[in-house]
Amino acid sequence: MIKVDNISKQFGSDFLFEDINITLNPRERYGLIGANGTGKSTFMKILSGDINPSSGKIKIDKNKRISTLKQNQFAYEEMKVIDCVIFGYKKLWEIKVERERLYDLNEMSEEESLLVADLEVEFAELGGYNAESDANKLLVGLGIDLEYHDNKMSSLEPGLKLKVLLAQTLFGNPDILLLDEPTNNLDLNSIKWLESLLLKSDSTIVVISHDRKFLNNVCSNIADIDYGKISIYPGNYDDFMFASSQARQQLISENQKKSEKIQELKAFVRRFSANASKAKQATSRQNQIEKIKLVDLEKSSRVYPYIRFEQKTKIYSNLLEVINLSKSYNGLKVLNNINFSVEVGDRIGIIGSNGIGKTTLLNCLLDQNNKDSGEVNWAINSEIEYFAQDSDEKIDSKLSLIEWLKQYADPSTSNEKIRSILGRLLFSKDKIYKTMNILSGGEKRRMLFGKMMLKNPNIIILDEPTNHLDMESIESLNSALSIYDGTIIFTSHDREFISSLANRVFEMNHEKIIQHNQISNDF
């Protein structure tokens, strides 16, 4: 059990959250959600002990082992991958290292012999003899093949290093598991594997995620940070959305009824307060008015950007034909004689494991010079807008927000329209003159959506567009694409995004594409 007792966190004169009192029960799985900036990661760091609250206490049994997902991917460069995973269980790791040191001695003293005997017992009790096997299973489940397990961490690409850190966190069945965005860098198969593992776990789990389906599949409770408080809702994310909206609507309805009652009583008082025979009744009504208290409806920290895409020029037929498309890198065939067609109005979701070639396919569709052979034939009047996976990382402009966005607008577009789009994308009047290079990843992505809103394309191609977005922006983007009447081709690991948007799914699998015209819940 985790007992959160009057926790507050203050930065300067502002409280991120104040007087939080909640209990996290054993073996429950809590999804920690809230708008960006509300303090999800800060609260997680308080739970883990990485930072202290401004006031209040966290009460956790000292015998309980806490494991926290870290993002310090370069912290273990000289350590073998398999050892990095086992290192996640500190007590077991220390016993393992000491045990190996003693066995490496040319000769043991009597005291050392007794010590190694005790270590053997403790090593066995902690599952040491199965440690490497268990670590291997975690790594394979996350898509890291056995051939890499004895390599140094420095030999892995950054995405694989983060997977190793996730395996490190999961290793040894910790009592309390704190996971901040664990599905980042995971493909669909790895996400489903992780869900299965967490559902079988006896750990108390707190997880931050923007993956709605993941929260639905894993969570037994939702811990929502809003209004400077944390509220616990039983059930998964969909249950929370229904319950929270119902609770809010009920408060609004009660306030409305109370307001109507107040107006009714005030009308009586105005009408009869000067009437001697009715004066007593008027006084009684006035007392009733003073007793009616309206609920203070605080402003939610959740704000949804308004995103809309329109096409300036329509295409009526023969949108895209791909014939025998091939592409290799360093002798490795990534795309091999790929064939498919895209009809006007299609919404193509492209899925597949990391590194299988999804981004390569998009690059070949966009630029004829990227392919080795084959044909990519677009309709003559195609107007394509591309949202690259690393688009936000490439924006390092010193232009102000309004200057940056205006360069993509038609010359006749007024500053008022640019300001209007910025406002819809949640950039206030004070912020539109700040420079692009100081924006967060999520803010830069909203600006890129603003660019697309100005360009009015008839084809939108997106590579992992939901990365770095908060839940509100994901839902707004999802809604905007759902009502867009142009053609969409996109890659994503967000299954809710895929299943709610795609009418066809292209599954890339070792040099070929399997086309699905019926969307399975597995996506």
GROMACS .gro file of N, CA, C and O in nm, residues 209-309:
model
  404
  209SER      N    1   0.074   0.727  -1.938
  209SER     CA    2   0.071   0.691  -2.080
  209SER      C    3  -0.029   0.779  -2.153
  209SER      O    4  -0.131   0.819  -2.097
  210HIS      N    5   0.001   0.807  -2.282
  210HIS     CA    6  -0.095   0.875  -2.369
  210HIS      C    7  -0.159   0.777  -2.465
  210HIS      O    8  -0.231   0.819  -2.557
  211ASP      N    9  -0.131   0.648  -2.447
  211ASP     CA   10  -0.188   0.542  -2.530
  211ASP      C   11  -0.321   0.500  -2.469
  211ASP      O   12  -0.325   0.430  -2.367
  212ARG      N   13  -0.431   0.545  -2.529
  212ARG     CA   14  -0.563   0.522  -2.471
  212ARG      C   15  -0.598   0.374  -2.461
  212ARG      O   16  -0.655   0.328  -2.362
  213LYS      N   17  -0.561   0.297  -2.563
  213LYS     CA   18  -0.592   0.154  -2.561
  213LYS      C   19  -0.511   0.083  -2.454
  213LYS      O   20  -0.560  -0.008  -2.388
  214PHE      N   21  -0.386   0.124  -2.437
  214PHE     CA   22  -0.301   0.068  -2.332
  214PHE      C   23  -0.364   0.091  -2.195
  214PHE      O   24  -0.372   0.000  -2.112
  215LEU      N   25  -0.409   0.214  -2.171
  215LEU     CA   26  -0.475   0.246  -2.044
  215LEU      C   27  -0.603   0.164  -2.026
  215LEU      O   28  -0.634   0.119  -1.915
  216ASN      N   29  -0.676   0.145  -2.134
  216ASN     CA   30  -0.799   0.065  -2.126
  216ASN      C   31  -0.769  -0.081  -2.096
  216ASN      O   32  -0.840  -0.147  -2.018
  217ASN      N   33  -0.664  -0.135  -2.156
  217ASN     CA   34  -0.634  -0.277  -2.142
  217ASN      C   35  -0.567  -0.311  -2.009
  217ASN      O   36  -0.581  -0.423  -1.959
  218VAL      N   37  -0.492  -0.215  -1.953
  218VAL     CA   38  -0.409  -0.246  -1.836
  218VAL      C   39  -0.468  -0.198  -1.704
  218VAL      O   40  -0.461  -0.268  -1.602
  219CYS      N   41  -0.529  -0.080  -1.702
  219CYS     CA   42  -0.558  -0.013  -1.575
  219CYS      C   43  -0.683  -0.065  -1.506
  219CYS      O   44  -0.786  -0.087  -1.569
  220SER      N   45  -0.672  -0.082  -1.374
  220SER     CA   46  -0.789  -0.114  -1.292
  220SER      C   47  -0.845   0.011  -1.227
  220SER      O   48  -0.957   0.012  -1.176
  221ASN      N   49  -0.764   0.120  -1.227
  221ASN     CA   50  -0.807   0.249  -1.172
  221ASN      C   51  -0.738   0.360  -1.251
  221ASN      O   52  -0.630   0.341  -1.308
  222ILE      N   53  -0.801   0.477  -1.252
  222ILE     CA   54  -0.740   0.596  -1.312
  222ILE      C   55  -0.721   0.701  -1.202
  222ILE      O   56  -0.814   0.731  -1.127
  223ALA      N   57  -0.598   0.753  -1.192
  223ALA     CA   58  -0.568   0.863  -1.101
  223ALA      C   59  -0.554   0.989  -1.186
  223ALA      O   60  -0.458   1.003  -1.261
  224ASP      N   61  -0.651   1.077  -1.175
  224ASP     CA   62  -0.659   1.194  -1.262
  224ASP      C   63  -0.611   1.319  -1.189
  224ASP      O   64  -0.661   1.352  -1.082
  225ILE      N   65  -0.510   1.386  -1.249
  225ILE     CA   66  -0.464   1.514  -1.194
  225ILE      C   67  -0.534   1.626  -1.268
  225ILE      O   68  -0.515   1.645  -1.388
  226ASP      N   69  -0.616   1.699  -1.195
  226ASP     CA   70  -0.688   1.813  -1.253
  226ASP      C   71  -0.735   1.901  -1.138
  226ASP      O   72  -0.754   1.854  -1.024
  227TYR      N   73  -0.755   2.028  -1.167
  227TYR     CA   74  -0.799   2.125  -1.066
  227TYR      C   75  -0.704   2.130  -0.946
  227TYR      O   76  -0.744   2.163  -0.835
  228GLY      N   77  -0.575   2.093  -0.966
  228GLY     CA   78  -0.478   2.093  -0.858
  228GLY      C   79  -0.496   1.980  -0.759
  228GLY      O   80  -0.439   1.982  -0.649
  229LYS      N   81  -0.576   1.880  -0.796
  229LYS     CA   82  -0.604   1.766  -0.707
  229LYS      C   83  -0.582   1.637  -0.784
  229LYS      O   84  -0.569   1.637  -0.906
  230ILE      N   85  -0.579   1.526  -0.711
  230ILE     CA   86  -0.574   1.393  -0.774
  230ILE      C   87  -0.697   1.316  -0.728
  230ILE      O   88  -0.721   1.299  -0.609
  231SER      N   89  -0.776   1.271  -0.824
  231SER     CA   90  -0.897   1.195  -0.795
  231SER      C   91  -0.883   1.055  -0.850
  231SER      O   92  -0.835   1.036  -0.962
  232ILE      N   93  -0.926   0.955  -0.773
  232ILE     CA   94  -0.917   0.815  -0.815
  232ILE      C   95  -1.053   0.770  -0.867
  232ILE      O   96  -1.156   0.787  -0.800
  233TYR      N   97  -1.053   0.714  -0.987
  233TYR     CA   98  -1.174   0.660  -1.047
  233TYR      C   99  -1.154   0.510  -1.071
  233TYR      O  100  -1.052   0.470  -1.128
  234PRO      N  101  -1.246   0.426  -1.027
  234PRO     CA  102  -1.234   0.283  -1.056
  234PRO      C  103  -1.257   0.255  -1.205
  234PRO      O  104  -1.337   0.323  -1.270
  235GLY      N  105  -1.186   0.157  -1.258
  235GLY     CA  106  -1.205   0.120  -1.397
  235GLY      C  107  -1.094   0.173  -1.486
  235GLY      O  108  -0.995   0.231  -1.439
  236ASN      N  109  -1.111   0.156  -1.617
  236ASN     CA  110  -1.008   0.197  -1.711
  236ASN      C  111  -1.033   0.338  -1.764
  236ASN      O  112  -1.117   0.412  -1.710
  237TYR      N  113  -0.964   0.375  -1.870
  237TYR     CA  114  -0.971   0.513  -1.921
  237TYR      C  115  -1.111   0.548  -1.972
  237TYR      O  116  -1.162   0.657  -1.943
  238ASP      N  117  -1.173   0.457  -2.046
  238ASP     CA  118  -1.308   0.483  -2.095
  238ASP      C  119  -1.407   0.500  -1.980
  238ASP      O  120  -1.496   0.586  -1.985
  239ASP      N  121  -1.391   0.417  -1.876
  239ASP     CA  122  -1.477   0.429  -1.757
  239ASP      C  123  -1.458   0.566  -1.693
  239ASP      O  124  -1.555   0.630  -1.650
  240PHE      N  125  -1.331   0.609  -1.684
  240PHE     CA  126  -1.302   0.741  -1.626
  240PHE      C  127  -1.368   0.853  -1.707
  240PHE      O  128  -1.429   0.945  -1.651
  241MET      N  129  -1.354   0.846  -1.839
  241MET     CA  130  -1.410   0.952  -1.924
  241MET      C  131  -1.560   0.964  -1.903
  241MET      O  132  -1.614   1.076  -1.894
  242PHE      N  133  -1.628   0.851  -1.892
  242PHE     CA  134  -1.773   0.853  -1.870
  242PHE      C  135  -1.806   0.907  -1.732
  242PHE      O  136  -1.890   0.997  -1.716
  243ALA      N  137  -1.739   0.852  -1.628
  243ALA     CA  138  -1.770   0.889  -1.490
  243ALA      C  139  -1.738   1.036  -1.462
  243ALA      O  140  -1.817   1.106  -1.397
  244SER      N  141  -1.623   1.083  -1.511
  244SER     CA  142  -1.583   1.222  -1.482
  244SER      C  143  -1.675   1.321  -1.553
  244SER      O  144  -1.711   1.424  -1.496
  245SER      N  145  -1.712   1.290  -1.677
  245SER     CA  146  -1.802   1.381  -1.750
  245SER      C  147  -1.940   1.382  -1.686
  245SER      O  148  -2.005   1.487  -1.677
  246GLN      N  149  -1.985   1.264  -1.639
  246GLN     CA  150  -2.115   1.256  -1.572
  246GLN      C  151  -2.115   1.335  -1.442
  246GLN      O  152  -2.210   1.407  -1.412
  247ALA      N  153  -2.003   1.322  -1.365
  247ALA     CA  154  -1.994   1.394  -1.238
  247ALA      C  155  -1.993   1.545  -1.261
  247ALA      O  156  -2.059   1.621  -1.189
  248ARG      N  157  -1.918   1.588  -1.363
  248ARG     CA  158  -1.912   1.731  -1.395
  248ARG      C  159  -2.048   1.782  -1.441
  248ARG      O  160  -2.092   1.890  -1.398
  249GLN      N  161  -2.115   1.705  -1.524
  249GLN     CA  162  -2.245   1.745  -1.575
  249GLN      C  163  -2.348   1.753  -1.463
  249GLN      O  164  -2.435   1.840  -1.462
  250GLN      N  165  -2.335   1.661  -1.366
  250GLN     CA  166  -2.428   1.662  -1.253
  250GLN      C  167  -2.411   1.790  -1.171
  250GLN      O  168  -2.510   1.851  -1.128
  251LEU      N  169  -2.284   1.832  -1.149
  251LEU     CA  170  -2.259   1.956  -1.076
  251LEU      C  171  -2.316   2.076  -1.150
  251LEU      O  172  -2.375   2.165  -1.090
  252ILE      N  173  -2.296   2.077  -1.283
  252ILE     CA  174  -2.351   2.187  -1.364
  252ILE      C  175  -2.502   2.189  -1.356
  252ILE      O  176  -2.564   2.295  -1.342
  253SER      N  177  -2.563   2.070  -1.363
  253SER     CA  178  -2.709   2.060  -1.356
  253SER      C  179  -2.762   2.106  -1.220
  253SER      O  180  -2.862   2.178  -1.211
  254GLU      N  181  -2.691   2.066  -1.113
  254GLU     CA  182  -2.733   2.106  -0.978
  254GLU      C  183  -2.722   2.258  -0.963
  254GLU      O  184  -2.810   2.322  -0.904
  255ASN      N  185  -2.615   2.315  -1.013
  255ASN     CA  186  -2.599   2.461  -1.007
  255ASN      C  187  -2.709   2.533  -1.084
  255ASN      O  188  -2.760   2.637  -1.042
  256GLN      N  189  -2.745   2.476  -1.198
  256GLN     CA  190  -2.851   2.536  -1.279
  256GLN      C  191  -2.984   2.535  -1.205
  256GLN      O  192  -3.058   2.635  -1.203
  257LYS      N  193  -3.015   2.422  -1.140
  257LYS     CA  194  -3.140   2.411  -1.063
  257LYS      C  195  -3.140   2.509  -0.946
  257LYS      O  196  -3.240   2.574  -0.916
  258LYS      N  197  -3.022   2.520  -0.880
  258LYS     CA  198  -3.011   2.612  -0.767
  258LYS      C  199  -3.027   2.757  -0.814
  258LYS      O  200  -3.093   2.838  -0.748
  259SER      N  201  -2.967   2.789  -0.929
  259SER     CA  202  -2.977   2.925  -0.983
  259SER      C  203  -3.121   2.959  -1.017
  259SER      O  204  -3.168   3.072  -0.991
  260GLU      N  205  -3.192   2.862  -1.076
  260GLU     CA  206  -3.334   2.884  -1.109
  260GLU      C  207  -3.416   2.905  -0.982
  260GLU      O  208  -3.506   2.990  -0.979
  261LYS      N  209  -3.383   2.829  -0.877
  261LYS     CA  210  -3.454   2.843  -0.750
  261LYS      C  211  -3.428   2.981  -0.688
  261LYS      O  212  -3.519   3.047  -0.637
  262ILE      N  213  -3.300   3.025  -0.696
  262ILE     CA  214  -3.265   3.156  -0.644
  262ILE      C  215  -3.341   3.266  -0.715
  262ILE      O  216  -3.395   3.360  -0.653
  263GLN      N  217  -3.351   3.257  -0.848
  263GLN     CA  218  -3.423   3.359  -0.926
  263GLN      C  219  -3.571   3.361  -0.890
  263GLN      O  220  -3.633   3.467  -0.881
  264GLU      N  221  -3.624   3.240  -0.869
  264GLU     CA  222  -3.766   3.230  -0.830
  264GLU      C  223  -3.789   3.297  -0.695
  264GLU      O  224  -3.886   3.372  -0.676
  265LEU      N  225  -3.699   3.270  -0.599
  265LEU     CA  226  -3.713   3.328  -0.465
  265LEU      C  227  -3.692   3.480  -0.469
  265LEU      O  228  -3.763   3.556  -0.399
  266LYS      N  229  -3.595   3.524  -0.549
  266LYS     CA  230  -3.569   3.669  -0.560
  266LYS      C  231  -3.689   3.742  -0.618
  266LYS      O  232  -3.722   3.854  -0.576
  267ALA      N  233  -3.754   3.678  -0.715
  267ALA     CA  234  -3.873   3.739  -0.777
  267ALA      C  235  -3.982   3.757  -0.673
  267ALA      O  236  -4.052   3.861  -0.670
  268PHE      N  237  -3.999   3.657  -0.586
  268PHE     CA  238  -4.099   3.667  -0.479
  268PHE      C  239  -4.064   3.781  -0.384
  268PHE      O  240  -4.153   3.861  -0.344
  269VAL      N  241  -3.935   3.790  -0.346
  269VAL     CA  242  -3.893   3.894  -0.252
  269VAL      C  243  -3.916   4.032  -0.311
  269VAL      O  244  -3.966   4.123  -0.245
  270ARG      N  245  -3.880   4.051  -0.438
  270ARG     CA  246  -3.898   4.180  -0.504
  270ARG      C  247  -4.046   4.218  -0.509
  270ARG      O  248  -4.083   4.334  -0.491
  271ARG      N  249  -4.129   4.118  -0.532
  271ARG     CA  250  -4.271   4.145  -0.552
  271ARG      C  251  -4.343   4.177  -0.421
  271ARG      O  252  -4.432   4.263  -0.418
  272PHE      N  253  -4.302   4.107  -0.312
  272PHE     CA  254  -4.383   4.117  -0.190
  272PHE      C  255  -4.310   4.176  -0.070
  272PHE      O  256  -4.367   4.182   0.039
  273SER      N  257  -4.186   4.218  -0.084
  273SER     CA  258  -4.112   4.269   0.034
  273SER      C  259  -4.177   4.395   0.091
  273SER      O  260  -4.166   4.422   0.211
  274ALA      N  261  -4.243   4.474   0.007
  274ALA     CA  262  -4.307   4.598   0.055
  274ALA      C  263  -4.450   4.575   0.101
  274ALA      O  264  -4.516   4.666   0.151
  275ASN      N  265  -4.500   4.452   0.085
  275ASN     CA  266  -4.638   4.418   0.122
  275ASN      C  267  -4.636   4.369   0.267
  275ASN      O  268  -4.575   4.267   0.298
  276ALA      N  269  -4.704   4.443   0.355
  276ALA     CA  270  -4.700   4.411   0.497
  276ALA      C  271  -4.749   4.270   0.526
  276ALA      O  272  -4.694   4.199   0.611
  277SER      N  273  -4.855   4.228   0.457
  277SER     CA  274  -4.911   4.095   0.482
  277SER      C  275  -4.819   3.983   0.434
  277SER      O  276  -4.830   3.869   0.478
  278LYS      N  277  -4.728   4.014   0.340
  278LYS     CA  278  -4.639   3.913   0.283
  278LYS      C  279  -4.494   3.932   0.331
  278LYS      O  280  -4.405   3.857   0.288
  279ALA      N  281  -4.471   4.032   0.417
  279ALA     CA  282  -4.334   4.065   0.457
  279ALA      C  283  -4.264   3.947   0.524
  279ALA      O  284  -4.145   3.922   0.501
  280LYS      N  285  -4.338   3.874   0.609
  280LYS     CA  286  -4.276   3.760   0.678
  280LYS      C  287  -4.234   3.653   0.579
  280LYS      O  288  -4.126   3.594   0.590
  281GLN      N  289  -4.321   3.628   0.479
  281GLN     CA  290  -4.289   3.527   0.378
  281GLN      C  291  -4.170   3.572   0.292
  281GLN      O  292  -4.084   3.492   0.256
  282ALA      N  293  -4.165   3.702   0.263
  282ALA     CA  294  -4.053   3.756   0.184
  282ALA      C  295  -3.922   3.741   0.261
  282ALA      O  296  -3.818   3.706   0.202
  283THR      N  297  -3.925   3.765   0.389
  283THR     CA  298  -3.804   3.749   0.473
  283THR      C  299  -3.760   3.603   0.474
  283THR      O  300  -3.641   3.571   0.468
  284SER      N  301  -3.860   3.513   0.485
  284SER     CA  302  -3.829   3.370   0.483
  284SER      C  303  -3.762   3.331   0.352
  284SER      O  304  -3.665   3.253   0.349
  285ARG      N  305  -3.815   3.384   0.240
  285ARG     CA  306  -3.756   3.354   0.108
  285ARG      C  307  -3.613   3.408   0.099
  285ARG      O  308  -3.525   3.345   0.043
  286GLN      N  309  -3.590   3.527   0.156
  286GLN     CA  310  -3.456   3.585   0.155
  286GLN      C  311  -3.358   3.497   0.232
  286GLN      O  312  -3.243   3.477   0.190
  287ASN      N  313  -3.403   3.443   0.344
  287ASN     CA  314  -3.319   3.352   0.423
  287ASN      C  315  -3.287   3.225   0.345
  287ASN      O  316  -3.176   3.172   0.352
  288GLN      N  317  -3.386   3.177   0.268
  288GLN     CA  318  -3.363   3.058   0.185
  288GLN      C  319  -3.256   3.085   0.078
  288GLN      O  320  -3.171   3.000   0.051
  289ILE      N  321  -3.262   3.206   0.019
  289ILE     CA  322  -3.163   3.242  -0.083
  289ILE      C  323  -3.022   3.236  -0.025
  289ILE      O  324  -2.929   3.184  -0.088
  290GLU      N  325  -3.006   3.290   0.096
  290GLU     CA  326  -2.873   3.294   0.158
  290GLU      C  327  -2.820   3.155   0.192
  290GLU      O  328  -2.698   3.134   0.200
  291LYS      N  329  -2.910   3.059   0.209
  291LYS     CA  330  -2.868   2.922   0.244
  291LYS      C  331  -2.829   2.840   0.120
  291LYS      O  332  -2.762   2.738   0.132
  292ILE      N  333  -2.874   2.882   0.003
  292ILE     CA  334  -2.842   2.806  -0.119
  292ILE      C  335  -2.700   2.840  -0.164
  292ILE      O  336  -2.669   2.956  -0.191
  293LYS      N  337  -2.616   2.742  -0.169
  293LYS     CA  338  -2.477   2.762  -0.207
  293LYS      C  339  -2.449   2.694  -0.342
  293LYS      O  340  -2.469   2.573  -0.357
  294LEU      N  341  -2.404   2.774  -0.438
  294LEU     CA  342  -2.365   2.717  -0.567
  294LEU      C  343  -2.227   2.651  -0.554
  294LEU      O  344  -2.139   2.701  -0.485
  295VAL      N  345  -2.211   2.537  -0.622
  295VAL     CA  346  -2.082   2.468  -0.623
  295VAL      C  347  -1.984   2.548  -0.708
  295VAL      O  348  -2.017   2.591  -0.818
  296ASP      N  349  -1.864   2.570  -0.654
  296ASP     CA  350  -1.761   2.641  -0.728
  296ASP      C  351  -1.702   2.548  -0.834
  296ASP      O  352  -1.627   2.455  -0.801
  297LEU      N  353  -1.737   2.570  -0.959
  297LEU     CA  354  -1.688   2.485  -1.069
  297LEU      C  355  -1.552   2.538  -1.115
  297LEU      O  356  -1.545   2.635  -1.192
  298GLU      N  357  -1.447   2.474  -1.066
  298GLU     CA  358  -1.312   2.517  -1.103
  298GLU      C  359  -1.286   2.490  -1.251
  298GLU      O  360  -1.343   2.399  -1.310
  299LYS      N  361  -1.195   2.570  -1.307
  299LYS     CA  362  -1.160   2.554  -1.448
  299LYS      C  363  -1.066   2.436  -1.464
  299LYS      O  364  -0.965   2.425  -1.396
  300SER      N  365  -1.101   2.346  -1.555
  300SER     CA  366  -1.018   2.228  -1.579
  300SER      C  367  -0.888   2.268  -1.646
  300SER      O  368  -0.881   2.364  -1.723
  301SER      N  369  -0.781   2.193  -1.615
  301SER     CA  370  -0.652   2.214  -1.682
  301SER      C  371  -0.652   2.153  -1.821
  301SER      O  372  -0.559   2.176  -1.900
  302ARG      N  373  -0.756   2.076  -1.854
  302ARG     CA  374  -0.764   2.013  -1.986
  302ARG      C  375  -0.819   2.114  -2.088
  302ARG      O  376  -0.930   2.163  -2.075
  303VAL      N  377  -0.738   2.139  -2.190
  303VAL     CA  378  -0.779   2.229  -2.297
  303VAL      C  379  -0.752   2.159  -2.429
  303VAL      O  380  -0.644   2.104  -2.450
  304TYR      N  381  -0.852   2.159  -2.516
  304TYR     CA  382  -0.841   2.088  -2.644
  304TYR      C  383  -0.814   2.186  -2.757
  304TYR      O  384  -0.891   2.280  -2.777
  305PRO      N  385  -0.705   2.166  -2.832
  305PRO     CA  386  -0.684   2.251  -2.950
  305PRO      C  387  -0.792   2.224  -3.054
  305PRO      O  388  -0.848   2.114  -3.059
  306TYR      N  389  -0.822   2.324  -3.135
  306TYR     CA  390  -0.921   2.308  -3.242
  306TYR      C  391  -0.844   2.289  -3.373
  306TYR      O  392  -0.786   2.383  -3.427
  307ILE      N  393  -0.842   2.165  -3.421
  307ILE     CA  394  -0.768   2.131  -3.543
  307ILE      C  395  -0.867   2.093  -3.652
  307ILE      O  396  -0.956   2.009  -3.627
  308ARG      N  397  -0.852   2.153  -3.769
  308ARG     CA  398  -0.937   2.118  -3.883
  308ARG      C  399  -0.854   2.122  -4.011
  308ARG      O  400  -0.778   2.217  -4.033
  309PHE      N  401  -0.868   2.021  -4.095
  309PHE     CA  402  -0.799   2.017  -4.223
  309PHE      C  403  -0.901   2.018  -4.336
  309PHE      O  404  -1.002   1.948  -4.330
   0.00000   0.00000   0.00000
